[in-house]
mmCIF file of C-alpha atoms and ligand atoms in Angstrom:
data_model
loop_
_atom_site.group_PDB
_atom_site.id
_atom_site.type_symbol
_atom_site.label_atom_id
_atom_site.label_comp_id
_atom_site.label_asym_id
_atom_site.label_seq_id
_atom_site.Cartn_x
_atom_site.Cartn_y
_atom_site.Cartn_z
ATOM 1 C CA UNK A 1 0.000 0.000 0.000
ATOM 2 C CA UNK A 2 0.953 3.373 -0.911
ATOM 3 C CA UNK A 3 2.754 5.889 1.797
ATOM 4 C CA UNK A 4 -0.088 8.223 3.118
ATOM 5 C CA UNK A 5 1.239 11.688 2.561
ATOM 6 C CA UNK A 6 1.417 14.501 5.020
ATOM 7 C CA UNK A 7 -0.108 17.640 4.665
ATOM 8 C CA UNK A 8 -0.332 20.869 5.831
ATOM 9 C CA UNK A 9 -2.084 24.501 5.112
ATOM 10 C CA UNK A 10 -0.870 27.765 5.983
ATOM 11 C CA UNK A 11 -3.452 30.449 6.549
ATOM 12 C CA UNK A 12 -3.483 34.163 7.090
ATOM 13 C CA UNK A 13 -6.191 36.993 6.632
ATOM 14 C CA UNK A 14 -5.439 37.706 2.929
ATOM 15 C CA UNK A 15 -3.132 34.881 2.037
ATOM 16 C CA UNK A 16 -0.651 37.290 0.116
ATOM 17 C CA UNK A 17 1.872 38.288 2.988
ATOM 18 C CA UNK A 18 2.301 35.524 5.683
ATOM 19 C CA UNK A 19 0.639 32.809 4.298
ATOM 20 C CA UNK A 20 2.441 32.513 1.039
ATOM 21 C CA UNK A 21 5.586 32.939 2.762
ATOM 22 C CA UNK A 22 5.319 30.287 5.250
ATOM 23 C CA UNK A 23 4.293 27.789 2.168
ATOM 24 C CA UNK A 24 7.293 28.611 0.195
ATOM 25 C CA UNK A 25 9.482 28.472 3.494
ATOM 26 C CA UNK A 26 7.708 24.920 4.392
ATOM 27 C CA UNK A 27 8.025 23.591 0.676
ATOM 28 C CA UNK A 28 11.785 25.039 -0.005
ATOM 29 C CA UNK A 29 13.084 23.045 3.380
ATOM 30 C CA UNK A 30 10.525 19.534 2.660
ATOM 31 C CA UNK A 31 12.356 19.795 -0.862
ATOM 32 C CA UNK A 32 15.381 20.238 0.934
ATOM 33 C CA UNK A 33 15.253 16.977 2.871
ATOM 34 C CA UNK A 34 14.201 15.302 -0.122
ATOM 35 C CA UNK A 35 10.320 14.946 1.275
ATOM 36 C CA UNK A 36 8.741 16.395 -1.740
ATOM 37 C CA UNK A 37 6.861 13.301 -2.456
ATOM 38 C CA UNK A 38 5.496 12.897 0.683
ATOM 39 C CA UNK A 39 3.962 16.064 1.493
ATOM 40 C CA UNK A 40 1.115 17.629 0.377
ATOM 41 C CA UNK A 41 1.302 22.003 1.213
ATOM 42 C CA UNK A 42 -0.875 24.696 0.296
ATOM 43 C CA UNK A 43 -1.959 28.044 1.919
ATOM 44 C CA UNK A 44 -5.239 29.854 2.012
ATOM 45 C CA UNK A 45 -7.015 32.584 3.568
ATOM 46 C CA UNK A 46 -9.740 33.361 6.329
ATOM 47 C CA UNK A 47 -11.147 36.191 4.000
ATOM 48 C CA UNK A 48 -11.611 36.469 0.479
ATOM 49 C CA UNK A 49 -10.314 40.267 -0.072
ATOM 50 C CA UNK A 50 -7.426 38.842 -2.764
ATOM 51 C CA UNK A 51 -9.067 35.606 -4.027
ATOM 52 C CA UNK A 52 -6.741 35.201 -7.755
ATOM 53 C CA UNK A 53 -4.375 37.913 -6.355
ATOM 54 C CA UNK A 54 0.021 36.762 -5.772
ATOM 55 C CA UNK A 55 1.459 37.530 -3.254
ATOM 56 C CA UNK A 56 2.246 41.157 -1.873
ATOM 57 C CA UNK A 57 5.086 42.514 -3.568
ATOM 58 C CA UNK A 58 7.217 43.008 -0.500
ATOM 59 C CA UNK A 59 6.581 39.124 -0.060
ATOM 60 C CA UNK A 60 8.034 38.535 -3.630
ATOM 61 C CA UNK A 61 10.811 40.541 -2.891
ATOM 62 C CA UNK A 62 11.759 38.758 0.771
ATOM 63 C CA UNK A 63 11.601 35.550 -1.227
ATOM 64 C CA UNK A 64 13.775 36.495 -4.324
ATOM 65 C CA UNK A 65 16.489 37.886 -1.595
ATOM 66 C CA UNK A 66 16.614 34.379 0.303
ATOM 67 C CA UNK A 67 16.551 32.680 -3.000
ATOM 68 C CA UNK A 68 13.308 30.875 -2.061
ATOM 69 C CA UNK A 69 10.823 29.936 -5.455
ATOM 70 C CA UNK A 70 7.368 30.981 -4.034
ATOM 71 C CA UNK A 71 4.370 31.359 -6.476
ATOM 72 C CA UNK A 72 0.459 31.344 -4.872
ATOM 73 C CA UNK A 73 -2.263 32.854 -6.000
ATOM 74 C CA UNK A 74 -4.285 33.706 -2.942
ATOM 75 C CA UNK A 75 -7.744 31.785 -2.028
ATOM 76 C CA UNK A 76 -10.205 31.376 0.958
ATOM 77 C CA UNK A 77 -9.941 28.508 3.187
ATOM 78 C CA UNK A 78 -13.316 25.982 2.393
ATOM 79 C CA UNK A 79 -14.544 22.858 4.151
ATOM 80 C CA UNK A 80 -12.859 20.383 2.387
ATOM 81 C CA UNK A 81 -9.871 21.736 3.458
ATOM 82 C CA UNK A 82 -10.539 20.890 7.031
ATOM 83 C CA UNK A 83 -10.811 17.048 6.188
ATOM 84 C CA UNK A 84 -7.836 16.918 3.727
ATOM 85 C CA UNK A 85 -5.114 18.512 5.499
ATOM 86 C CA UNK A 86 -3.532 16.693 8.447
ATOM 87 C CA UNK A 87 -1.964 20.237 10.006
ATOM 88 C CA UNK A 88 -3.779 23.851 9.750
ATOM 89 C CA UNK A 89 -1.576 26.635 10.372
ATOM 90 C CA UNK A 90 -2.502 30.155 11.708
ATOM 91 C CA UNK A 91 0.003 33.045 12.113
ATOM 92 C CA UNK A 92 -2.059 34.852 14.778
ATOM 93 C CA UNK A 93 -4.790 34.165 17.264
ATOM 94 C CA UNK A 94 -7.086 36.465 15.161
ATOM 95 C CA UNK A 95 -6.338 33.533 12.331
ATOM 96 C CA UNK A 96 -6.893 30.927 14.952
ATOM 97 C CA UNK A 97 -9.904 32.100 16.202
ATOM 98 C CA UNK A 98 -11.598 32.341 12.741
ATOM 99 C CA UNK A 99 -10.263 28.664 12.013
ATOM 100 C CA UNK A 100 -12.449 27.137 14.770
ATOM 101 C CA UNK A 101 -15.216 29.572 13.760
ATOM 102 C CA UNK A 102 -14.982 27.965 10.155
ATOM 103 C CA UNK A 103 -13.991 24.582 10.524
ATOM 104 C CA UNK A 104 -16.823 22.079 10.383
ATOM 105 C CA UNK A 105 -18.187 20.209 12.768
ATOM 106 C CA UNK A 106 -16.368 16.812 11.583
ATOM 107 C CA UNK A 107 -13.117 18.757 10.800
ATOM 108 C CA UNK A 108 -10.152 16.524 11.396
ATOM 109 C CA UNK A 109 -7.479 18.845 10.807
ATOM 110 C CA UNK A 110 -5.036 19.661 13.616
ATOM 111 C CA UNK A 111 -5.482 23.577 14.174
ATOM 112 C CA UNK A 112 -2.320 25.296 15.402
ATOM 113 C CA UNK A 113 -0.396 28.617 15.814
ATOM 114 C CA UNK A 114 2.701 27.997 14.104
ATOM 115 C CA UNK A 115 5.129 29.909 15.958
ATOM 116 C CA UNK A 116 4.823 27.666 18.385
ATOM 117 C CA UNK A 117 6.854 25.529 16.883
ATOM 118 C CA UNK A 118 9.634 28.649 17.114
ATOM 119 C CA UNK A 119 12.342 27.587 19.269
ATOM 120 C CA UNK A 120 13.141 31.301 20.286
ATOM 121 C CA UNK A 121 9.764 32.365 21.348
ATOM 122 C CA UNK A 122 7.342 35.087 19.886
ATOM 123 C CA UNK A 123 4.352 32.728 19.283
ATOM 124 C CA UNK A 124 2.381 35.279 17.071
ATOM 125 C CA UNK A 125 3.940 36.337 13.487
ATOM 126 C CA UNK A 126 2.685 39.629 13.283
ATOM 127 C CA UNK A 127 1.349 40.889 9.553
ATOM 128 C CA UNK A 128 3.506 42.986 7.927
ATOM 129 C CA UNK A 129 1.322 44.352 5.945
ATOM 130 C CA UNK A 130 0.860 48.107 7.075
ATOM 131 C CA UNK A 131 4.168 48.526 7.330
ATOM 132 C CA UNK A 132 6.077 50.881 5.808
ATOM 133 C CA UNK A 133 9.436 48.421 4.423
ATOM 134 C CA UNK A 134 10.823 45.400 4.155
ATOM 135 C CA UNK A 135 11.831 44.743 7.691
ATOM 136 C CA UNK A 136 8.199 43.123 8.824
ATOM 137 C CA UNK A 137 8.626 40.717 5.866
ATOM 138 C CA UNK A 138 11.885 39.818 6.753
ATOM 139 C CA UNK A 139 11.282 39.081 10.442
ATOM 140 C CA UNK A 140 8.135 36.964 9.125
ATOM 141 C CA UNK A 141 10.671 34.907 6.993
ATOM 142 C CA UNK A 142 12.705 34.746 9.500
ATOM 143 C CA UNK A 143 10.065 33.295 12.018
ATOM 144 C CA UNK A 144 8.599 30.576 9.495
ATOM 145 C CA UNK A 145 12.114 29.711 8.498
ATOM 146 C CA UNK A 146 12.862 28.707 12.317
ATOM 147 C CA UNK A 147 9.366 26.962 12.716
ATOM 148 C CA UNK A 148 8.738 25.185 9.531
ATOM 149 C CA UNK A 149 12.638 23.567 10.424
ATOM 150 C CA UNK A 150 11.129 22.600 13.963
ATOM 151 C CA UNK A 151 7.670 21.682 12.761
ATOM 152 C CA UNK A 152 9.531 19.294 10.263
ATOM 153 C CA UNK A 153 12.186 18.267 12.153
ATOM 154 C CA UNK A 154 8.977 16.794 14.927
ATOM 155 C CA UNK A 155 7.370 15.368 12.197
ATOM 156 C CA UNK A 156 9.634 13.630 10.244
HETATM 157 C C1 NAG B 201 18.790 14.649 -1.105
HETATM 158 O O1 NAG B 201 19.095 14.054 -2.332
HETATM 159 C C2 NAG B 201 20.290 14.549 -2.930
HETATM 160 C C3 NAG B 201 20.428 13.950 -4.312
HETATM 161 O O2 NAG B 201 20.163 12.579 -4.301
HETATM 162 C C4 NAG B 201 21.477 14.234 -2.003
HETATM 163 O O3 NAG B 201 22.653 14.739 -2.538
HETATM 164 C C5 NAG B 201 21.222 14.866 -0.637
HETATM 165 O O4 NAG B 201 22.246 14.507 0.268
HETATM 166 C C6 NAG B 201 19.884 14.436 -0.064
HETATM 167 N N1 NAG B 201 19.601 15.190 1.152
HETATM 168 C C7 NAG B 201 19.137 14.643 2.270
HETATM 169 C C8 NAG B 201 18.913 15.555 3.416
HETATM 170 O O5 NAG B 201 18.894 13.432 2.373
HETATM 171 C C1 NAG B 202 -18.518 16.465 6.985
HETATM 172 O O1 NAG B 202 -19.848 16.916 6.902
HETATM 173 C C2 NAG B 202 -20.223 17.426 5.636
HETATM 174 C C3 NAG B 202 -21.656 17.899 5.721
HETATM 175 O O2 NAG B 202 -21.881 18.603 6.900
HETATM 176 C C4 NAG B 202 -20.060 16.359 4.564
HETATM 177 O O3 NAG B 202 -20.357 16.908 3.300
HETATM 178 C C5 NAG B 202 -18.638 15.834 4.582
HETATM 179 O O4 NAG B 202 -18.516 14.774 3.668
HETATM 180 C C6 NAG B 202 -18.271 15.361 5.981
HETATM 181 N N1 NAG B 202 -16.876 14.979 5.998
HETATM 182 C C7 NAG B 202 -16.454 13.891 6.630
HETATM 183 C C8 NAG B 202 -14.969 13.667 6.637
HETATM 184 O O5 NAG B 202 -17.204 13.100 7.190
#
């Protein structure tokens, strides 16, 4: 019988800043250990203000620096998605909070913060997006780099 795959699905408000970022982070380090085949990723959002939309452009730029492919095209979170993913990942409580407001009743998905998988501590990654620069992107990069290494490093 076939290997069941693993999967997880990273969510944010809009999916174009955090989201995004933490899928290409999670994807670029599964391909990294050579997991590709056994992993299923995907991000989405809790509200459909940039359904079709890629990612902000501050996002595509924190990417391109760390050398890191990322391509998304943002979309809301649905039921199915509740069933089919094994791990549901917010970036804030806000994201959290509207995850158990929107999962189903039979959901089977694991719903977690994922900074707290961060080995150094700030549980919440904060959204960059009313910032002014690049900074906010970079410490959100820099917080899904350290817990998508954990997270996989538990799981695997
Ligand atoms: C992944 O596969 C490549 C090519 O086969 C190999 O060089 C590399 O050491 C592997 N990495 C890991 C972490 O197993
Ligand atoms: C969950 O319930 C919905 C209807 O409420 C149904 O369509 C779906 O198939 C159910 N999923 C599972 C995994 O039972």
């Amino acid at each position: 019988m076939a290997e069941k795959k693993s999967s997880a699905l990273f969510v944010c408000l809009g999916n174009i800043c955090r989201s995004p970022i933490a899928e290409a982070v999670f994807t670029h380090y599964v391909k990294e250990q050579n997991l590709s085949e056994k992993w299923i990723i995907d991000s989405a959002a809790t509200a459909d203000y940039h359904t079709g939309k890629s990612p902000d452009r501050r996002a595509i730029k924190c990417m391109k620096r760390h050398d890191i492919p990322m391509s998304h095209k943002a979309r809301p979170i649905i039921a199915e998605d509740f069933k089919n993913f094994d791990y549901i990942f917010g970036m804030d409580e806000n994201n959290i909070r509207d995850l158990k407001r929107l999962a189903p009743k039979n959901s089977t998905a694991k719903i977690e913060l994922l900074g707290d998988y961060d080995p150094e501590g700030p549980c919440i990654i904060r959204d960059p997006y009313y910032d002014d620069g690049d900074e906010g992107f970079e410490e959100v990069y820099q917080q899904c780099k350290r817990c998508c290494q954990a997270f996989l490093n538990k799981v695997s």
